[in-house]
Amino acid sequence: MSNRLRLPAFIIAAAISSACAGDSPTQSTEQVTTPPVVTPTPNTDAITVLSPNAPQAAMVGVPFRYDASKAGAVFSDPRKTGLTYAVQFGGTNNGLNAVGCEIGGVPSAAGVQTVTVVARDTTGRTASQQFTIVVFSSDLTTPTLPVSTLAYSDARVPLPRHFTQNAGGGGGSAVGADNTPAGNAITDAGATLGRVLFYDRRLSQNDRVSCSSCHQQAFAFSDTARLSRGFQGGSTGRHSMGLTNARFYSGGRFFWDERAASLEAQVLEPIQDATEMGLTLGQLQTKLSLSPYYSDLFQAAFGSRDITTDRVAQALAQFVRSLTSTNSKFDRAFGPNGVPNFEATFTAQELQGQQLYNGRAGCARCHGTNAHISDAVHNTGLDATITDVGAGNGRFKAPSLRNVEVRAPYMNDGRFRTLEQVVDFYDRGVQNNPGLDQRLRGPNGQPLRLNLSLAERDALVAFMKTFTDRTFLSDTRFASPFAR
């Protein structure tokens, strides 16, 4: 028989329980009572929204009627005492009024009207629901598109050989600067949707302007005004940049000051700008959803009818990247194999301008490749002091020089009305700005003076006019699909 002391079973069980419950077998075994979880009883008497009002479409000058209670279906009435309704308009009534839940009237102006309907029972309990009435302008039309989708993709419209190879003098290739993201390559259906969006005035608050109002095809998708006009007549802060060959810029950033990290981000900013187009992204989505032709276009482009702002950005970016100019006199100097014969194509004056462009005038140092695109942001000494910081230190992005002949005025502020004035500035007008690009300084550190003769300045202008692509400026693929 063992001489060990046998402990009672209840003592052993208590010790084991104490050891499992804490860090030490000597921890107190006192039980802590947890208060029971109390689930609040739902208020079954509360009025709730059962079937919210969807956005409604109206038209300027056309009588509008709508029951904001949807015959009593919007709100619950748990006490069955009967509900009364009141309608509140955000901002101006715009020609509309309400009696109870009945909205009626003749809208007087295009815009997005916020409406709140409030339900009240006999005990004073209330609930509310907000929706929008989109009033469209009466002069809007629907787009007319061909039965067969037009060609935009690289597969159907391949880039010419001289865009894929380096320019003479080590200028690099246009394709090497392509900023198309892997997830948003140009497709025929995507760019078609983007074309409709680009020209649709429904993308502005009052249906007065579209993207094309400030970026017009005949002017290389720029504007002839120094500053463009927004949806209420206000002026933009800078000149509208030309969009020709926007696809080819290796930095991938957009706007003169490069504040947009991508083209997909850039295309949504003017829509939301308080001066330019004046919509929120939510309002944009609502307006497109109420425009019946968009569901089929989104289905074709993205495989579903869902209208989202991300898809709007992708489609607009596809269309803008499709705006490649490849049929100027300069382009026609290249054979199918990419080898140029400028001597047989250009006049003597144009050849002289080309030599200056690539040589003494130094234009090609900032506007390179066979697409004549900018390499980065630069401070070009427009003023002696920085009046607009741009991308920092007075630096600005520049558009491709393709079709530069037709897109006056020039510079980010539109200060120069002619190409001759631009050449004169770079010849002898560059200012000694502290941030001036070093390529525009001479050996003595002062602003470079080219000392071109009048004939040489004229030759430079003549050469840049060989960048004009008349086919591009009238191409149906890039024109408005809306009847005027």
Coordinates of C-alpha atoms in Angstrom, one line a residue:
M1 CA 0.0 0.0 0.0
S2 CA 1.3 3.5 -0.9
N3 CA 2.2 5.9 1.9
R4 CA 1.2 8.9 -0.3
L5 CA -1.5 11.2 1.0
R6 CA -4.7 10.8 -0.9
L7 CA -6.5 14.2 -1.4
P8 CA -10.3 14.2 -1.7
A9 CA -11.5 14.3 -5.4
F10 CA -13.3 17.6 -5.1
I11 CA -10.0 19.3 -4.0
I12 CA -8.1 17.8 -7.0
A13 CA -10.9 19.0 -9.4
A14 CA -10.8 22.5 -8.0
A15 CA -7.0 22.7 -8.5
I16 CA -7.2 21.6 -12.1
S17 CA -10.0 24.0 -12.9
S18 CA -8.0 26.9 -11.4
A19 CA -4.9 26.0 -13.4
C20 CA -6.8 26.0 -16.8
A21 CA -8.6 29.2 -16.1
G22 CA -5.6 31.4 -15.4
D23 CA -1.8 31.8 -15.6
S24 CA -1.2 30.1 -12.3
P25 CA -2.8 27.3 -10.4
T26 CA -3.0 29.6 -7.4
Q27 CA -5.3 32.1 -9.3
S28 CA -8.6 32.8 -7.6
T29 CA -11.4 30.6 -8.6
E30 CA -14.1 33.2 -7.9
Q31 CA -16.6 33.3 -10.7
V32 CA -17.4 36.6 -12.5
T33 CA -21.0 36.9 -13.6
T34 CA -21.3 38.4 -17.2
P35 CA -24.4 40.5 -17.6
P36 CA -26.8 39.1 -20.3
V37 CA -26.8 40.6 -23.8
V38 CA -30.0 42.5 -24.3
T39 CA -31.2 42.7 -27.9
P40 CA -33.2 45.9 -28.4
T41 CA -36.7 45.2 -29.5
P42 CA -37.4 46.6 -32.9
N43 CA -39.8 49.5 -33.1
T44 CA -42.5 48.0 -35.1
D45 CA -44.4 51.3 -35.1
A46 CA -41.7 53.2 -37.0
I47 CA -42.3 54.4 -40.5
T48 CA -39.7 52.9 -42.9
V49 CA -38.8 53.2 -46.6
L50 CA -40.0 50.1 -48.4
S51 CA -39.7 51.1 -52.1
P52 CA -37.6 54.2 -52.7
N53 CA -38.2 56.5 -55.6
A54 CA -35.8 56.1 -58.4
P55 CA -34.3 59.1 -60.3
Q56 CA -36.8 60.7 -62.7
A57 CA -36.3 62.3 -66.1
A58 CA -38.0 65.5 -67.2
M59 CA -37.5 67.9 -70.0
V60 CA -37.3 71.7 -70.2
G61 CA -40.7 73.1 -71.3
V62 CA -42.5 69.8 -71.1
P63 CA -45.2 69.3 -68.4
F64 CA -44.1 66.9 -65.7
R65 CA -46.2 64.9 -63.2
Y66 CA -45.0 62.4 -60.6
D67 CA -46.5 60.8 -57.4
A68 CA -43.6 60.8 -54.9
S69 CA -45.4 58.3 -52.7
K70 CA -45.8 55.9 -55.6
A71 CA -49.5 55.4 -54.6
G72 CA -48.4 54.7 -51.1
A73 CA -45.7 52.2 -51.9
V74 CA -42.7 54.2 -50.8
F75 CA -43.2 54.1 -47.0
S76 CA -44.6 51.5 -44.6
D77 CA -47.7 52.5 -42.4
P78 CA -47.5 50.0 -39.5
R79 CA -50.4 51.7 -37.6
K80 CA -52.6 51.8 -40.6
T81 CA -53.7 55.3 -39.7
G82 CA -52.9 56.8 -43.1
L83 CA -49.9 58.9 -44.0
T84 CA -49.7 62.5 -45.1
Y85 CA -46.9 63.7 -47.3
A86 CA -44.8 66.8 -47.9
V87 CA -42.2 67.4 -50.7
Q88 CA -39.2 69.6 -50.3
F89 CA -37.1 70.9 -53.2
G90 CA -33.3 71.4 -52.8
G91 CA -32.5 74.9 -54.1
T92 CA -34.8 76.5 -56.6
N93 CA -38.1 74.7 -57.6
N94 CA -37.2 75.1 -61.3
G95 CA -40.8 75.5 -62.3
L96 CA -42.0 72.5 -60.2
N97 CA -44.2 72.5 -57.2
A98 CA -45.9 69.9 -55.0
V99 CA -49.3 69.4 -53.3
G100 CA -48.9 66.6 -50.8
C101 CA -46.9 64.0 -52.6
E102 CA -47.9 65.1 -56.1
I103 CA -45.1 66.9 -58.0
G104 CA -46.1 68.9 -61.1
G105 CA -45.2 71.8 -63.3
V106 CA -43.2 72.7 -66.3
P107 CA -39.4 72.7 -65.8
S108 CA -37.7 75.9 -66.8
A109 CA -34.0 75.0 -66.9
A110 CA -31.9 71.9 -67.4
G111 CA -30.2 70.6 -64.3
V112 CA -30.3 68.0 -61.5
Q113 CA -33.1 68.7 -59.0
T114 CA -32.9 67.2 -55.5
V115 CA -36.2 66.2 -54.0
T116 CA -37.0 65.0 -50.5
V117 CA -40.4 63.4 -49.7
V118 CA -41.5 63.2 -46.1
A119 CA -44.2 60.9 -44.7
R120 CA -46.0 61.5 -41.4
D121 CA -48.5 59.5 -39.5
T122 CA -51.2 60.7 -37.1
T123 CA -48.9 60.3 -34.0
G124 CA -46.2 62.6 -35.6
R125 CA -43.8 59.8 -36.5
T126 CA -41.9 60.7 -39.8
A127 CA -39.6 59.2 -42.4
S128 CA -38.0 60.7 -45.5
Q129 CA -36.5 59.6 -48.7
Q130 CA -34.4 61.7 -51.2
F131 CA -34.3 61.3 -55.0
T132 CA -33.4 63.3 -58.0
I133 CA -35.3 64.7 -61.0
V134 CA -33.0 65.2 -63.9
V135 CA -34.3 67.9 -66.2
F136 CA -32.8 67.5 -69.7
S137 CA -32.5 70.3 -72.2
S138 CA -35.1 70.2 -75.0
D139 CA -32.6 70.5 -77.8
L140 CA -30.6 67.3 -77.0
T141 CA -30.4 64.6 -79.6
T142 CA -29.4 60.9 -79.6
P143 CA -26.2 59.7 -81.2
T144 CA -26.3 58.3 -84.7
L145 CA -23.8 55.4 -85.0
P146 CA -23.1 53.1 -88.0
V147 CA -24.3 49.5 -87.9
S148 CA -20.7 48.3 -88.1
T149 CA -18.5 49.6 -85.3
L150 CA -15.8 52.0 -86.5
A151 CA -12.2 51.0 -86.2
Y152 CA -10.1 52.3 -83.3
S153 CA -8.0 49.4 -81.9
D154 CA -4.4 48.8 -82.9
A155 CA -5.4 45.5 -84.5
R156 CA -7.6 47.3 -87.0
V157 CA -5.7 50.6 -87.2
P158 CA -2.1 49.6 -86.7
L159 CA 0.4 52.4 -86.0
P160 CA 2.8 53.2 -88.9
R161 CA 6.3 51.8 -88.9
H162 CA 8.0 55.1 -88.2
F163 CA 6.0 55.4 -84.9
T164 CA 7.5 52.2 -83.7
Q165 CA 11.1 53.0 -84.5
N166 CA 13.5 55.6 -83.2
A167 CA 13.6 59.0 -84.8
G168 CA 16.8 60.2 -86.5
G169 CA 19.4 61.5 -84.1
G170 CA 18.4 59.2 -81.3
G171 CA 15.1 60.8 -80.6
G172 CA 13.4 57.6 -79.4
S173 CA 10.1 56.1 -80.7
A174 CA 6.6 57.2 -80.1
V175 CA 5.5 53.7 -79.0
G176 CA 8.3 53.8 -76.4
A177 CA 6.4 56.7 -74.8
D178 CA 2.9 55.0 -74.9
N179 CA 1.1 55.6 -71.6
T180 CA -1.8 53.0 -72.3
P181 CA -2.2 50.9 -69.2
A182 CA -2.4 47.1 -69.5
G183 CA -5.9 47.1 -68.2
N184 CA -7.4 49.6 -70.7
A185 CA -6.2 49.0 -74.2
I186 CA -8.1 50.7 -77.0
T187 CA -11.0 48.6 -78.2
D188 CA -13.5 49.5 -81.0
A189 CA -16.5 49.3 -78.7
G190 CA -14.7 51.1 -75.8
A191 CA -13.6 54.0 -78.0
T192 CA -17.1 54.2 -79.6
L193 CA -18.6 54.7 -76.2
G194 CA -15.9 57.2 -75.4
R195 CA -16.6 59.1 -78.5
V196 CA -20.3 59.4 -77.6
L197 CA -19.4 60.5 -74.0
F198 CA -16.9 63.0 -75.4
Y199 CA -19.5 64.8 -77.5
D200 CA -22.5 64.4 -75.2
R201 CA -23.6 67.7 -73.5
R202 CA -25.5 65.6 -70.9
L203 CA -22.1 65.3 -69.1
S204 CA -22.5 68.9 -67.9
Q205 CA -24.9 70.2 -65.2
N206 CA -27.1 72.2 -67.6
D207 CA -26.5 70.3 -70.9
R208 CA -24.7 73.3 -72.4
V209 CA -21.2 72.0 -72.9
S210 CA -19.4 68.7 -73.6
C211 CA -15.7 67.7 -73.6
S212 CA -15.7 68.7 -77.2
S213 CA -16.7 72.3 -76.4
C214 CA -13.2 73.0 -75.3
H215 CA -11.5 70.3 -77.5
Q216 CA -12.7 70.8 -81.1
Q217 CA -11.6 68.4 -83.8
A218 CA -11.1 71.1 -86.4
F219 CA -8.5 72.7 -84.1
A220 CA -6.6 69.5 -83.2
F221 CA -8.9 69.0 -80.2
S222 CA -7.9 72.4 -78.7
D223 CA -9.8 75.7 -78.5
T224 CA -9.4 78.9 -80.5
A225 CA -10.2 80.9 -77.4
R226 CA -7.3 81.8 -75.0
L227 CA -9.5 80.5 -72.1
S228 CA -12.5 78.2 -72.7
R229 CA -16.0 78.8 -71.4
G230 CA -17.6 76.5 -68.9
F231 CA -21.2 75.5 -68.5
Q232 CA -22.3 78.8 -66.9
G233 CA -20.0 81.0 -69.0
G234 CA -17.0 81.1 -66.6
S235 CA -13.5 81.0 -67.9
T236 CA -11.1 78.1 -67.4
G237 CA -7.8 78.7 -65.6
R238 CA -5.6 77.8 -68.5
H239 CA -5.8 77.3 -72.3
S240 CA -7.3 74.0 -73.5
M241 CA -4.5 71.7 -74.4
G242 CA -4.6 69.9 -77.8
L243 CA -5.2 66.2 -77.5
T244 CA -3.5 65.0 -80.7
N245 CA -1.2 62.1 -79.9
A246 CA -1.9 62.4 -76.1
R247 CA -1.3 58.6 -76.0
F248 CA 2.4 59.2 -76.4
Y249 CA 3.9 60.7 -73.2
S250 CA 6.0 58.4 -71.1
G251 CA 5.4 60.3 -67.9
G252 CA 1.7 59.3 -68.2
R253 CA 0.5 62.4 -66.3
F254 CA -2.0 64.9 -67.6
F255 CA -3.0 68.5 -67.6
W256 CA -0.4 71.3 -68.1
D257 CA 0.6 70.9 -64.5
E258 CA 0.5 67.1 -64.5
R259 CA -1.9 67.0 -61.5
A260 CA -3.7 63.9 -62.9
A261 CA -1.7 60.7 -62.5
S262 CA -3.2 59.1 -65.6
L263 CA -5.5 59.9 -68.5
E264 CA -8.2 57.8 -66.8
A265 CA -8.0 60.2 -63.8
Q266 CA -7.8 63.3 -66.0
V267 CA -11.0 62.8 -68.0
L268 CA -13.2 62.8 -64.9
E269 CA -11.8 66.1 -63.5
P270 CA -13.4 68.6 -66.0
I271 CA -16.8 66.9 -65.5
Q272 CA -16.6 67.6 -61.7
D273 CA -15.0 71.1 -62.1
A274 CA -17.2 73.9 -60.8
T275 CA -16.4 76.1 -63.8
E276 CA -16.1 73.6 -66.6
M277 CA -19.0 71.0 -66.4
G278 CA -20.3 71.1 -62.8
L279 CA -21.5 67.6 -62.1
T280 CA -20.8 65.3 -59.2
L281 CA -19.8 61.7 -60.2
G282 CA -23.1 60.5 -58.7
Q283 CA -25.1 63.0 -60.8
L284 CA -23.1 61.9 -63.9
Q285 CA -24.0 58.2 -63.3
T286 CA -27.7 59.2 -62.8
K287 CA -27.8 61.2 -66.0
L288 CA -26.3 58.5 -68.1
S289 CA -28.6 55.9 -66.5
L290 CA -31.6 57.9 -67.6
S291 CA -30.3 58.3 -71.2
P292 CA -31.6 55.1 -72.9
Y293 CA -28.9 54.6 -75.5
Y294 CA -26.0 54.2 -73.0
S295 CA -27.0 50.7 -71.6
D296 CA -26.3 49.1 -75.0
L297 CA -23.0 51.0 -75.5
F298 CA -21.8 49.9 -72.0
Q299 CA -22.8 46.4 -72.8
A300 CA -20.8 46.4 -76.0
A301 CA -17.8 48.0 -74.4
F302 CA -17.6 46.1 -71.1
G303 CA -19.9 43.1 -71.3
S304 CA -22.6 44.3 -69.0
R305 CA -25.0 47.2 -68.8
D306 CA -23.7 48.5 -65.5
I307 CA -22.9 52.2 -65.8
T308 CA -20.1 53.2 -63.5
T309 CA -17.8 56.2 -63.3
D310 CA -14.7 53.9 -63.6
R311 CA -16.1 52.7 -67.0
V312 CA -16.8 56.2 -68.1
A313 CA -13.2 57.1 -67.3
Q314 CA -11.9 54.0 -69.2
A315 CA -14.0 54.7 -72.3
L316 CA -13.2 58.4 -72.5
A317 CA -9.5 57.6 -72.1
Q318 CA -9.7 55.0 -74.9
F319 CA -11.2 57.6 -77.2
V320 CA -8.6 60.2 -76.4
R321 CA -5.8 57.7 -76.9
S322 CA -7.2 56.8 -80.3
L323 CA -6.7 60.4 -81.5
T324 CA -3.4 59.6 -83.2
S325 CA -2.3 61.7 -86.2
T326 CA -0.4 59.7 -88.7
N327 CA -1.1 61.2 -92.2
S328 CA 0.6 64.6 -92.3
K329 CA 3.0 65.6 -95.0
F330 CA 5.8 64.6 -92.6
D331 CA 4.3 61.1 -92.3
R332 CA 3.9 60.7 -96.0
A333 CA 7.7 61.1 -96.4
F334 CA 8.1 57.7 -94.8
G335 CA 7.8 54.5 -96.9
P336 CA 6.1 51.3 -95.6
N337 CA 9.5 50.1 -94.3
G338 CA 9.8 53.2 -92.2
V339 CA 12.6 54.8 -94.2
P340 CA 12.0 58.5 -95.0
N341 CA 12.7 60.4 -98.2
F342 CA 12.3 64.0 -97.1
E343 CA 14.2 65.4 -100.1
A344 CA 11.5 64.1 -102.4
T345 CA 8.7 65.2 -100.2
F346 CA 9.6 68.6 -98.7
T347 CA 10.2 72.0 -100.3
A348 CA 13.6 73.6 -99.9
Q349 CA 12.2 75.9 -97.2
E350 CA 10.7 72.9 -95.3
L351 CA 14.0 71.1 -95.5
Q352 CA 15.8 74.1 -94.1
G353 CA 13.3 74.3 -91.3
Q354 CA 13.8 70.6 -90.5
Q355 CA 17.6 71.1 -90.3
L356 CA 17.1 74.0 -87.9
Y357 CA 14.5 72.0 -85.8
N358 CA 16.9 69.1 -85.3
G359 CA 20.0 71.3 -85.1
R360 CA 20.7 74.9 -84.2
A361 CA 17.2 75.8 -83.0
G362 CA 17.2 72.8 -80.7
C363 CA 13.4 72.1 -81.0
A364 CA 13.9 68.3 -81.1
R365 CA 15.6 68.3 -77.8
C366 CA 12.2 68.8 -76.1
H367 CA 9.8 67.7 -78.9
G368 CA 11.2 64.3 -80.0
T369 CA 10.3 61.1 -81.8
N370 CA 8.5 61.0 -85.1
A371 CA 5.3 62.0 -83.3
H372 CA 6.9 65.2 -82.1
I373 CA 6.0 64.7 -78.4
S374 CA 7.2 66.4 -75.3
D375 CA 9.7 64.5 -73.1
A376 CA 8.8 66.1 -69.7
V377 CA 7.7 69.3 -68.0
H378 CA 9.9 72.4 -68.6
N379 CA 10.2 76.0 -67.4
T380 CA 10.5 77.8 -70.8
G381 CA 11.1 81.3 -69.4
L382 CA 7.8 82.8 -70.5
D383 CA 8.2 85.4 -67.7
A384 CA 11.1 86.7 -65.7
T385 CA 9.3 85.6 -62.5
I386 CA 7.0 82.6 -61.9
T387 CA 3.4 83.7 -62.3
D388 CA 2.0 80.1 -62.4
V389 CA 3.9 77.4 -60.6
G390 CA 2.5 74.7 -62.9
A391 CA 4.0 71.3 -62.1
G392 CA 6.4 73.1 -59.7
N393 CA 8.9 75.9 -60.3
G394 CA 7.0 77.2 -63.3
R395 CA 7.3 74.0 -65.3
F396 CA 4.6 72.8 -67.7
K397 CA 3.8 69.8 -69.9
A398 CA 3.5 70.5 -73.6
P399 CA 1.2 68.7 -76.1
S400 CA 2.5 67.0 -79.3
L401 CA 3.4 69.4 -82.0
R402 CA 1.2 67.5 -84.5
N403 CA -1.3 69.8 -86.1
V404 CA 0.2 72.7 -84.3
E405 CA -0.6 75.0 -87.2
V406 CA -4.3 74.9 -86.5
R407 CA -4.4 75.0 -82.8
A408 CA -3.6 78.7 -82.0
P409 CA -3.3 80.3 -79.5
Y410 CA -0.2 78.8 -77.9
M411 CA 1.3 78.1 -74.5
N412 CA -0.6 77.2 -71.3
D413 CA -2.0 80.7 -71.0
G414 CA -2.7 81.2 -74.8
R415 CA -0.5 84.3 -74.9
F416 CA 0.8 83.8 -78.5
R417 CA -1.7 84.0 -81.4
T418 CA 0.6 82.7 -84.2
L419 CA 3.4 80.2 -84.8
E420 CA 5.6 83.1 -85.9
Q421 CA 5.2 84.6 -82.4
V422 CA 6.2 81.3 -80.8
V423 CA 9.3 81.1 -83.0
D424 CA 10.2 84.7 -82.3
F425 CA 9.9 84.0 -78.5
Y426 CA 12.3 81.1 -78.6
D427 CA 14.6 83.0 -80.9
R428 CA 15.1 86.1 -78.7
G429 CA 12.4 86.4 -76.0
V430 CA 13.1 83.7 -73.4
Q431 CA 13.2 85.3 -70.0
N432 CA 15.9 84.8 -67.3
N433 CA 13.5 83.0 -64.9
P434 CA 15.3 81.3 -62.0
G435 CA 13.8 78.0 -62.9
L436 CA 14.6 78.2 -66.6
D437 CA 15.4 74.8 -68.2
Q438 CA 19.1 74.5 -68.7
R439 CA 18.6 73.6 -72.4
L440 CA 17.4 77.2 -72.8
R441 CA 20.5 78.8 -71.3
G442 CA 23.6 79.6 -73.3
P443 CA 27.2 78.9 -72.3
N444 CA 27.3 82.2 -70.3
G445 CA 24.2 81.0 -68.2
Q446 CA 22.0 83.6 -69.8
P447 CA 18.9 82.8 -71.8
L448 CA 19.8 81.3 -75.1
R449 CA 19.5 83.6 -78.1
L450 CA 19.3 81.7 -81.4
N451 CA 19.8 84.8 -83.6
L452 CA 17.8 83.4 -86.5
S453 CA 17.3 85.4 -89.6
L454 CA 13.8 86.1 -90.8
A455 CA 14.2 83.5 -93.5
E456 CA 15.2 80.9 -90.9
R457 CA 12.3 81.7 -88.7
D458 CA 10.0 81.4 -91.7
A459 CA 11.6 78.0 -92.5
L460 CA 11.0 76.7 -89.0
V461 CA 7.3 77.6 -89.3
A462 CA 7.1 76.0 -92.7
F463 CA 8.5 72.8 -91.4
M464 CA 6.1 72.7 -88.5
K465 CA 3.3 73.1 -90.9
T466 CA 4.3 69.7 -92.4
F467 CA 2.9 68.2 -89.2
T468 CA -0.7 69.2 -90.2
D469 CA -2.9 66.1 -90.8
R470 CA -6.0 67.2 -92.7
T471 CA -7.4 63.6 -92.7
F472 CA -7.2 63.6 -88.9
L473 CA -9.0 66.9 -88.6
S474 CA -12.0 65.6 -90.5
D475 CA -12.0 61.9 -89.7
T476 CA -15.5 60.6 -89.1
R477 CA -14.2 58.3 -86.3
F478 CA -13.3 61.4 -84.3
A479 CA -16.3 63.6 -85.2
S480 CA -19.5 64.2 -83.2
P481 CA -22.1 61.4 -83.5
F482 CA -24.9 63.9 -82.5
A483 CA -26.9 65.6 -85.2
R484 CA -26.7 69.4 -85.0

